[in-house]
Each structure stands twice: as structure tokens, then as C-alpha cells.
PDB file of C-alpha atoms and ligand atoms in Angstrom:
ATOM      1  CA  UNK A   1       7.557 -87.650  -3.808  1.00  0.00           C
ATOM      2  CA  UNK A   2       4.585 -85.836  -2.320  1.00  0.00           C
ATOM      3  CA  UNK A   3       3.777 -82.202  -3.084  1.00  0.00           C
ATOM      4  CA  UNK A   4       1.333 -79.929  -1.220  1.00  0.00           C
ATOM      5  CA  UNK A   5       0.233 -76.554  -2.522  1.00  0.00           C
ATOM      6  CA  UNK A   6      -1.252 -74.390   0.236  1.00  0.00           C
ATOM      7  CA  UNK A   7      -3.363 -71.640  -1.265  1.00  0.00           C
ATOM      8  CA  UNK A   8      -5.843 -68.809  -0.917  1.00  0.00           C
ATOM      9  CA  UNK A   9      -8.098 -68.019  -3.895  1.00  0.00           C
ATOM     10  CA  UNK A  10     -11.239 -66.000  -3.305  1.00  0.00           C
ATOM     11  CA  UNK A  11     -11.523 -63.033  -5.688  1.00  0.00           C
ATOM     12  CA  UNK A  12     -12.518 -65.038  -8.784  1.00  0.00           C
ATOM     13  CA  UNK A  13     -10.993 -68.452  -8.083  1.00  0.00           C
ATOM     14  CA  UNK A  14      -8.230 -67.631 -10.602  1.00  0.00           C
ATOM     15  CA  UNK A  15      -5.399 -69.132  -8.586  1.00  0.00           C
ATOM     16  CA  UNK A  16      -7.419 -72.252  -7.798  1.00  0.00           C
ATOM     17  CA  UNK A  17      -8.026 -72.709 -11.527  1.00  0.00           C
ATOM     18  CA  UNK A  18      -4.272 -72.581 -12.193  1.00  0.00           C
ATOM     19  CA  UNK A  19      -3.598 -75.064  -9.389  1.00  0.00           C
ATOM     20  CA  UNK A  20      -6.282 -77.465 -10.562  1.00  0.00           C
ATOM     21  CA  UNK A  21      -4.691 -77.476 -14.004  1.00  0.00           C
ATOM     22  CA  UNK A  22      -1.283 -78.118 -12.445  1.00  0.00           C
ATOM     23  CA  UNK A  23      -2.556 -80.976 -10.316  1.00  0.00           C
ATOM     24  CA  UNK A  24      -4.735 -82.619 -12.974  1.00  0.00           C
ATOM     25  CA  UNK A  25      -3.791 -86.237 -13.493  1.00  0.00           C
ATOM     26  CA  UNK A  26      -1.032 -86.148 -10.857  1.00  0.00           C
ATOM     27  CA  UNK A  27      -1.529 -88.238  -7.772  1.00  0.00           C
ATOM     28  CA  UNK A  28       1.516 -86.760  -6.055  1.00  0.00           C
ATOM     29  CA  UNK A  29      -0.027 -83.261  -5.718  1.00  0.00           C
ATOM     30  CA  UNK A  30      -2.482 -82.196  -3.009  1.00  0.00           C
ATOM     31  CA  UNK A  31      -4.140 -78.782  -2.882  1.00  0.00           C
ATOM     32  CA  UNK A  32      -4.828 -77.350   0.560  1.00  0.00           C
ATOM     33  CA  UNK A  33      -7.075 -74.307   1.055  1.00  0.00           C
ATOM     34  CA  UNK A  34      -5.531 -72.403   3.987  1.00  0.00           C
ATOM     35  CA  UNK A  35      -8.894 -70.948   5.056  1.00  0.00           C
ATOM     36  CA  UNK A  36     -10.840 -74.147   4.461  1.00  0.00           C
ATOM     37  CA  UNK A  37     -10.174 -75.596   7.908  1.00  0.00           C
ATOM     38  CA  UNK A  38      -8.726 -79.041   8.411  1.00  0.00           C
ATOM     39  CA  UNK A  39      -5.369 -80.146   9.714  1.00  0.00           C
ATOM     40  CA  UNK A  40      -2.183 -79.755   7.745  1.00  0.00           C
ATOM     41  CA  UNK A  41       0.737 -82.049   8.519  1.00  0.00           C
ATOM     42  CA  UNK A  42       3.899 -80.726   6.839  1.00  0.00           C
ATOM     43  CA  UNK A  43       5.737 -83.977   7.630  1.00  0.00           C
ATOM     44  CA  UNK A  44       3.661 -85.762   4.970  1.00  0.00           C
ATOM     45  CA  UNK A  45       5.203 -83.770   2.116  1.00  0.00           C
ATOM     46  CA  UNK A  46       8.581 -83.512   0.400  1.00  0.00           C
ATOM     47  CA  UNK A  47       7.749 -80.138  -1.131  1.00  0.00           C
ATOM     48  CA  UNK A  48       5.304 -77.505   0.174  1.00  0.00           C
ATOM     49  CA  UNK A  49       4.358 -74.834  -2.357  1.00  0.00           C
ATOM     50  CA  UNK A  50       2.374 -71.694  -1.623  1.00  0.00           C
ATOM     51  CA  UNK A  51      -0.146 -70.011  -3.904  1.00  0.00           C
ATOM     52  CA  UNK A  52      -2.376 -66.938  -3.801  1.00  0.00           C
ATOM     53  CA  UNK A  53      -4.052 -64.182  -5.690  1.00  0.00           C
ATOM     54  CA  UNK A  54      -2.080 -60.964  -5.218  1.00  0.00           C
ATOM     55  CA  UNK A  55      -3.663 -58.551  -2.742  1.00  0.00           C
ATOM     56  CA  UNK A  56      -2.033 -55.133  -2.452  1.00  0.00           C
ATOM     57  CA  UNK A  57       1.234 -56.359  -3.899  1.00  0.00           C
ATOM     58  CA  UNK A  58       1.607 -59.593  -1.961  1.00  0.00           C
ATOM     59  CA  UNK A  59       0.223 -63.018  -1.147  1.00  0.00           C
ATOM     60  CA  UNK A  60      -2.931 -62.919   0.955  1.00  0.00           C
ATOM     61  CA  UNK A  61      -2.233 -62.545   4.669  1.00  0.00           C
ATOM     62  CA  UNK A  62      -3.770 -65.952   5.400  1.00  0.00           C
ATOM     63  CA  UNK A  63      -1.081 -67.661   3.279  1.00  0.00           C
ATOM     64  CA  UNK A  64       1.708 -65.638   4.881  1.00  0.00           C
ATOM     65  CA  UNK A  65       0.473 -66.598   8.355  1.00  0.00           C
ATOM     66  CA  UNK A  66      -0.029 -70.240   7.364  1.00  0.00           C
ATOM     67  CA  UNK A  67       3.486 -70.455   5.926  1.00  0.00           C
ATOM     68  CA  UNK A  68       4.993 -68.981   9.084  1.00  0.00           C
ATOM     69  CA  UNK A  69       3.113 -71.522  11.180  1.00  0.00           C
ATOM     70  CA  UNK A  70       3.727 -74.674   9.146  1.00  0.00           C
ATOM     71  CA  UNK A  71       6.796 -74.423   6.934  1.00  0.00           C
ATOM     72  CA  UNK A  72       9.636 -76.663   8.176  1.00  0.00           C
ATOM     73  CA  UNK A  73      13.289 -75.670   8.529  1.00  0.00           C
ATOM     74  CA  UNK A  74      15.226 -76.386   5.338  1.00  0.00           C
ATOM     75  CA  UNK A  75      12.050 -77.292   3.434  1.00  0.00           C
ATOM     76  CA  UNK A  76      11.627 -77.134  -0.322  1.00  0.00           C
ATOM     77  CA  UNK A  77       9.059 -74.781  -1.751  1.00  0.00           C
ATOM     78  CA  UNK A  78       7.756 -72.948  -4.825  1.00  0.00           C
ATOM     79  CA  UNK A  79       5.336 -70.098  -5.399  1.00  0.00           C
ATOM     80  CA  UNK A  80       2.323 -69.697  -7.684  1.00  0.00           C
ATOM     81  CA  UNK A  81       0.283 -66.514  -8.007  1.00  0.00           C
ATOM     82  CA  UNK A  82      -2.149 -64.615 -10.189  1.00  0.00           C
ATOM     83  CA  UNK A  83      -2.782 -60.889 -10.293  1.00  0.00           C
ATOM     84  CA  UNK A  84      -4.410 -58.239 -12.438  1.00  0.00           C
ATOM     85  CA  UNK A  85      -0.903 -56.996 -13.290  1.00  0.00           C
ATOM     86  CA  UNK A  86       1.433 -59.428 -11.542  1.00  0.00           C
ATOM     87  CA  UNK A  87       5.183 -59.079 -11.301  1.00  0.00           C
ATOM     88  CA  UNK A  88       8.021 -61.312 -10.046  1.00  0.00           C
ATOM     89  CA  UNK A  89       8.336 -59.072  -6.969  1.00  0.00           C
ATOM     90  CA  UNK A  90       4.903 -60.120  -5.681  1.00  0.00           C
ATOM     91  CA  UNK A  91       6.479 -63.133  -3.951  1.00  0.00           C
ATOM     92  CA  UNK A  92       8.734 -60.962  -1.754  1.00  0.00           C
ATOM     93  CA  UNK A  93       6.451 -61.157   1.302  1.00  0.00           C
ATOM     94  CA  UNK A  94       5.980 -64.949   1.156  1.00  0.00           C
ATOM     95  CA  UNK A  95       9.746 -65.364   0.755  1.00  0.00           C
ATOM     96  CA  UNK A  96      10.275 -63.120   3.773  1.00  0.00           C
ATOM     97  CA  UNK A  97       7.672 -65.037   5.804  1.00  0.00           C
ATOM     98  CA  UNK A  98       9.745 -68.235   5.662  1.00  0.00           C
ATOM     99  CA  UNK A  99      13.233 -66.787   5.260  1.00  0.00           C
ATOM    100  CA  UNK A 100      14.213 -67.854   8.769  1.00  0.00           C
ATOM    101  CA  UNK A 101      13.692 -71.531   7.766  1.00  0.00           C
ATOM    102  CA  UNK A 102      16.403 -71.256   5.083  1.00  0.00           C
ATOM    103  CA  UNK A 103      14.055 -72.725   2.439  1.00  0.00           C
ATOM    104  CA  UNK A 104      15.139 -74.155  -0.879  1.00  0.00           C
ATOM    105  CA  UNK A 105      13.058 -72.208  -3.400  1.00  0.00           C
ATOM    106  CA  UNK A 106      12.582 -74.292  -6.553  1.00  0.00           C
ATOM    107  CA  UNK A 107      10.927 -71.592  -8.635  1.00  0.00           C
ATOM    108  CA  UNK A 108       7.799 -69.549  -9.150  1.00  0.00           C
ATOM    109  CA  UNK A 109       4.987 -69.349 -11.674  1.00  0.00           C
ATOM    110  CA  UNK A 110       2.648 -66.420 -12.163  1.00  0.00           C
ATOM    111  CA  UNK A 111       0.137 -65.282 -14.731  1.00  0.00           C
ATOM    112  CA  UNK A 112      -2.652 -62.739 -15.076  1.00  0.00           C
ATOM    113  CA  UNK A 113      -5.969 -63.303 -13.311  1.00  0.00           C
ATOM    114  CA  UNK A 114      -9.248 -61.502 -13.952  1.00  0.00           C
ATOM    115  CA  UNK A 115      -9.440 -58.524 -11.598  1.00  0.00           C
ATOM    116  CA  UNK A 116     -12.534 -56.461 -10.767  1.00  0.00           C
ATOM    117  CA  UNK A 117     -11.195 -54.810  -7.626  1.00  0.00           C
ATOM    118  CA  UNK A 118     -12.336 -51.237  -6.897  1.00  0.00           C
ATOM    119  CA  UNK A 119     -12.372 -48.898  -9.869  1.00  0.00           C
ATOM    120  CA  UNK A 120     -11.493 -51.705 -12.311  1.00  0.00           C
ATOM    121  CA  UNK A 121     -15.028 -52.976 -11.867  1.00  0.00           C
ATOM    122  CA  UNK A 122     -16.347 -49.831 -13.549  1.00  0.00           C
ATOM    123  CA  UNK A 123     -14.469 -50.626 -16.727  1.00  0.00           C
ATOM    124  CA  UNK A 124     -15.416 -54.324 -16.794  1.00  0.00           C
ATOM    125  CA  UNK A 125     -12.287 -55.419 -14.974  1.00  0.00           C
ATOM    126  CA  UNK A 126      -8.739 -56.054 -16.162  1.00  0.00           C
ATOM    127  CA  UNK A 127      -7.143 -59.267 -17.455  1.00  0.00           C
ATOM    128  CA  UNK A 128     -10.529 -60.526 -18.588  1.00  0.00           C
ATOM    129  CA  UNK A 129     -10.465 -64.166 -19.663  1.00  0.00           C
ATOM    130  CA  UNK A 130      -7.289 -64.917 -17.698  1.00  0.00           C
ATOM    131  CA  UNK A 131      -6.028 -67.369 -16.811  1.00  0.00           C
ATOM    132  CA  UNK A 132      -6.597 -68.735 -20.308  1.00  0.00           C
ATOM    133  CA  UNK A 133      -5.730 -72.069 -21.886  1.00  0.00           C
ATOM    134  CA  UNK A 134      -2.162 -70.957 -22.615  1.00  0.00           C
ATOM    135  CA  UNK A 135      -1.707 -69.899 -18.973  1.00  0.00           C
ATOM    136  CA  UNK A 136      -2.979 -73.271 -17.766  1.00  0.00           C
ATOM    137  CA  UNK A 137      -0.675 -75.142 -20.144  1.00  0.00           C
ATOM    138  CA  UNK A 138       2.281 -73.052 -18.962  1.00  0.00           C
ATOM    139  CA  UNK A 139       1.319 -73.776 -15.354  1.00  0.00           C
ATOM    140  CA  UNK A 140       1.255 -77.526 -16.012  1.00  0.00           C
ATOM    141  CA  UNK A 141       4.641 -77.297 -17.733  1.00  0.00           C
ATOM    142  CA  UNK A 142       6.033 -75.393 -14.753  1.00  0.00           C
ATOM    143  CA  UNK A 143       5.104 -78.088 -12.256  1.00  0.00           C
ATOM    144  CA  UNK A 144       6.152 -80.905 -14.586  1.00  0.00           C
ATOM    145  CA  UNK A 145       9.524 -79.215 -15.013  1.00  0.00           C
ATOM    146  CA  UNK A 146      10.237 -78.530 -11.343  1.00  0.00           C
ATOM    147  CA  UNK A 147      13.367 -80.283 -10.177  1.00  0.00           C
ATOM    148  CA  UNK A 148      12.163 -82.057  -7.057  1.00  0.00           C
TER     149      UNK A 148
HETATM  150  C1  LIG B 201      -8.506 -56.299  -2.646  1.00  0.00           C
HETATM  151  C2  LIG B 201      -7.754 -56.660  -3.901  1.00  0.00           C
HETATM  152  C3  LIG B 201      -6.450 -56.198  -4.071  1.00  0.00           C
HETATM  153  C4  LIG B 201      -5.736 -56.546  -5.248  1.00  0.00           C
HETATM  154  N1  LIG B 201      -4.434 -56.101  -5.380  1.00  0.00           N
HETATM  155  C5  LIG B 201      -3.732 -56.466  -6.488  1.00  0.00           C
HETATM  156  C6  LIG B 201      -2.383 -56.047  -6.646  1.00  0.00           C
HETATM  157  O1  LIG B 201      -1.788 -55.374  -5.797  1.00  0.00           O
HETATM  158  N2  LIG B 201      -1.704 -56.440  -7.761  1.00  0.00           N
HETATM  159  C7  LIG B 201      -2.313 -57.225  -8.744  1.00  0.00           C
HETATM  160  O2  LIG B 201      -1.664 -57.566  -9.747  1.00  0.00           O
HETATM  161  N3  LIG B 201      -3.622 -57.637  -8.613  1.00  0.00           N
HETATM  162  C8  LIG B 201      -4.322 -57.279  -7.510  1.00  0.00           C
HETATM  163  N4  LIG B 201      -5.622 -57.707  -7.360  1.00  0.00           N
HETATM  164  C9  LIG B 201      -6.189 -58.610  -8.387  1.00  0.00           C
HETATM  165  C10 LIG B 201      -6.064 -60.083  -7.980  1.00  0.00           C
HETATM  166  O3  LIG B 201      -4.753 -60.381  -7.555  1.00  0.00           O
HETATM  167  C11 LIG B 201      -6.396 -61.008  -9.172  1.00  0.00           C
HETATM  168  O4  LIG B 201      -7.725 -60.828  -9.584  1.00  0.00           O
HETATM  169  C12 LIG B 201      -6.137 -62.474  -8.766  1.00  0.00           C
HETATM  170  O5  LIG B 201      -6.181 -63.278  -9.940  1.00  0.00           O
HETATM  171  C13 LIG B 201      -7.148 -62.955  -7.758  1.00  0.00           C
HETATM  172  O6  LIG B 201      -6.850 -64.293  -7.449  1.00  0.00           O
HETATM  173  P1  LIG B 201      -7.982 -65.282  -6.880  1.00  0.00           P
HETATM  174  O7  LIG B 201      -9.178 -65.232  -7.793  1.00  0.00           O
HETATM  175  O8  LIG B 201      -7.293 -66.607  -6.912  1.00  0.00           O
HETATM  176  O9  LIG B 201      -8.285 -64.819  -5.483  1.00  0.00           O
HETATM  177  C14 LIG B 201      -6.338 -57.360  -6.235  1.00  0.00           C
HETATM  178  C15 LIG B 201      -7.673 -57.816  -6.044  1.00  0.00           C
HETATM  179  C16 LIG B 201      -8.366 -57.487  -4.894  1.00  0.00           C
HETATM  180  C17 LIG B 201      -9.789 -58.002  -4.722  1.00  0.00           C
END
């Protein structure tokens, strides 16, 4: 069983931190930065997850575009995201991006991520210190518990 997680994480590296915790010690998980260049071969994976910080209510455009380009028909997926004030609805756009492939969605994990966007910067940011150790543990548990 091979798992890829295709991600974008640029604001504070919050999402990457969550993914690194998820992947730690697992040889079946590969992390792929969608703006890092390099070739991605979906045929190499049994499950292709997508991950992002939340930007204006949704996954970053680069992940949405990448998913549209690479996600195979009938593929299995899951979603991981961080936001200053995230909610379950933040995966709506990534779900819509691959809806025509009839994906099997295994689940989603999200937690808070330090946010200094715009006016939040003036007050020292929101969700300071997140993701924290408890978030990272919960993230690991999520991936370990995925039925794949
Ligand atoms: C331009 C911009 C827009 C953002 N919009 C949202 C938003 O709509 N909802 C939210 O919860 N967080 C929002 N955030 C906060 C980020 O989602 C949060 O800091 C996230 O953890 C960043 O992930 P990253 O460090 O992996 O890129 C926004 C941040 C930026 C810079």
C-alpha cells in the first residue's frame, strides 16, 4: 500500500508540519509539494491525499489545479488542512475539483494553524502555537486509523 499526500504549505509551514508528523516512521507515505516541481505519477499510489493551508475558505489554488490534473477516476483520497479558524466545509472546493472522478473519500483531518494574515498580524496573529503536540498526535492517529 503506497500513499501520496500532495500539498501546498507556504504561510508558516503549518500543514507541512502536520504532514511530517503523519508520515514519520512510515515508509508507505510520500509527501509531494505541488509547487516544488518534479514529476508526479499517480499510478504509483493506492491512495492520493491532498493537503493545504486554507486560503480564503478553501485549499490553495495550486492544489485544486494539481488534483484536477492528476487524480485518477475512482481513486481513493483523503484531505488534510490547517487554518486560523478552520471548519469541515473548507474541503468543499477540493471535493468539487475531483468530483467528476467519483473518488472514494476516506476521511479528512484538520486543525488550527498559526495565522498572521492581514489584520491578524497587528494583534500577534491567531492560533499561535498551533499545530501543537496534541494536534500532531491526532494527525498521526488519523492516518494510522484510515481504512485503506
Ligand atoms: C492569504 C491568506 C488567506 C487565509 N484565509 C484563511 C481562511 O479563509 N480561513 C482560515 O481558517 N485561515 C485562513 N488563513 C490562515 C491559514 O490558513 C493558516 O495560517 C494555515 O495554517 C496556513 O497553512 P500553511 O502554513 O501550511 O500554508 C489565511 C492565510 C492567508 C495568508
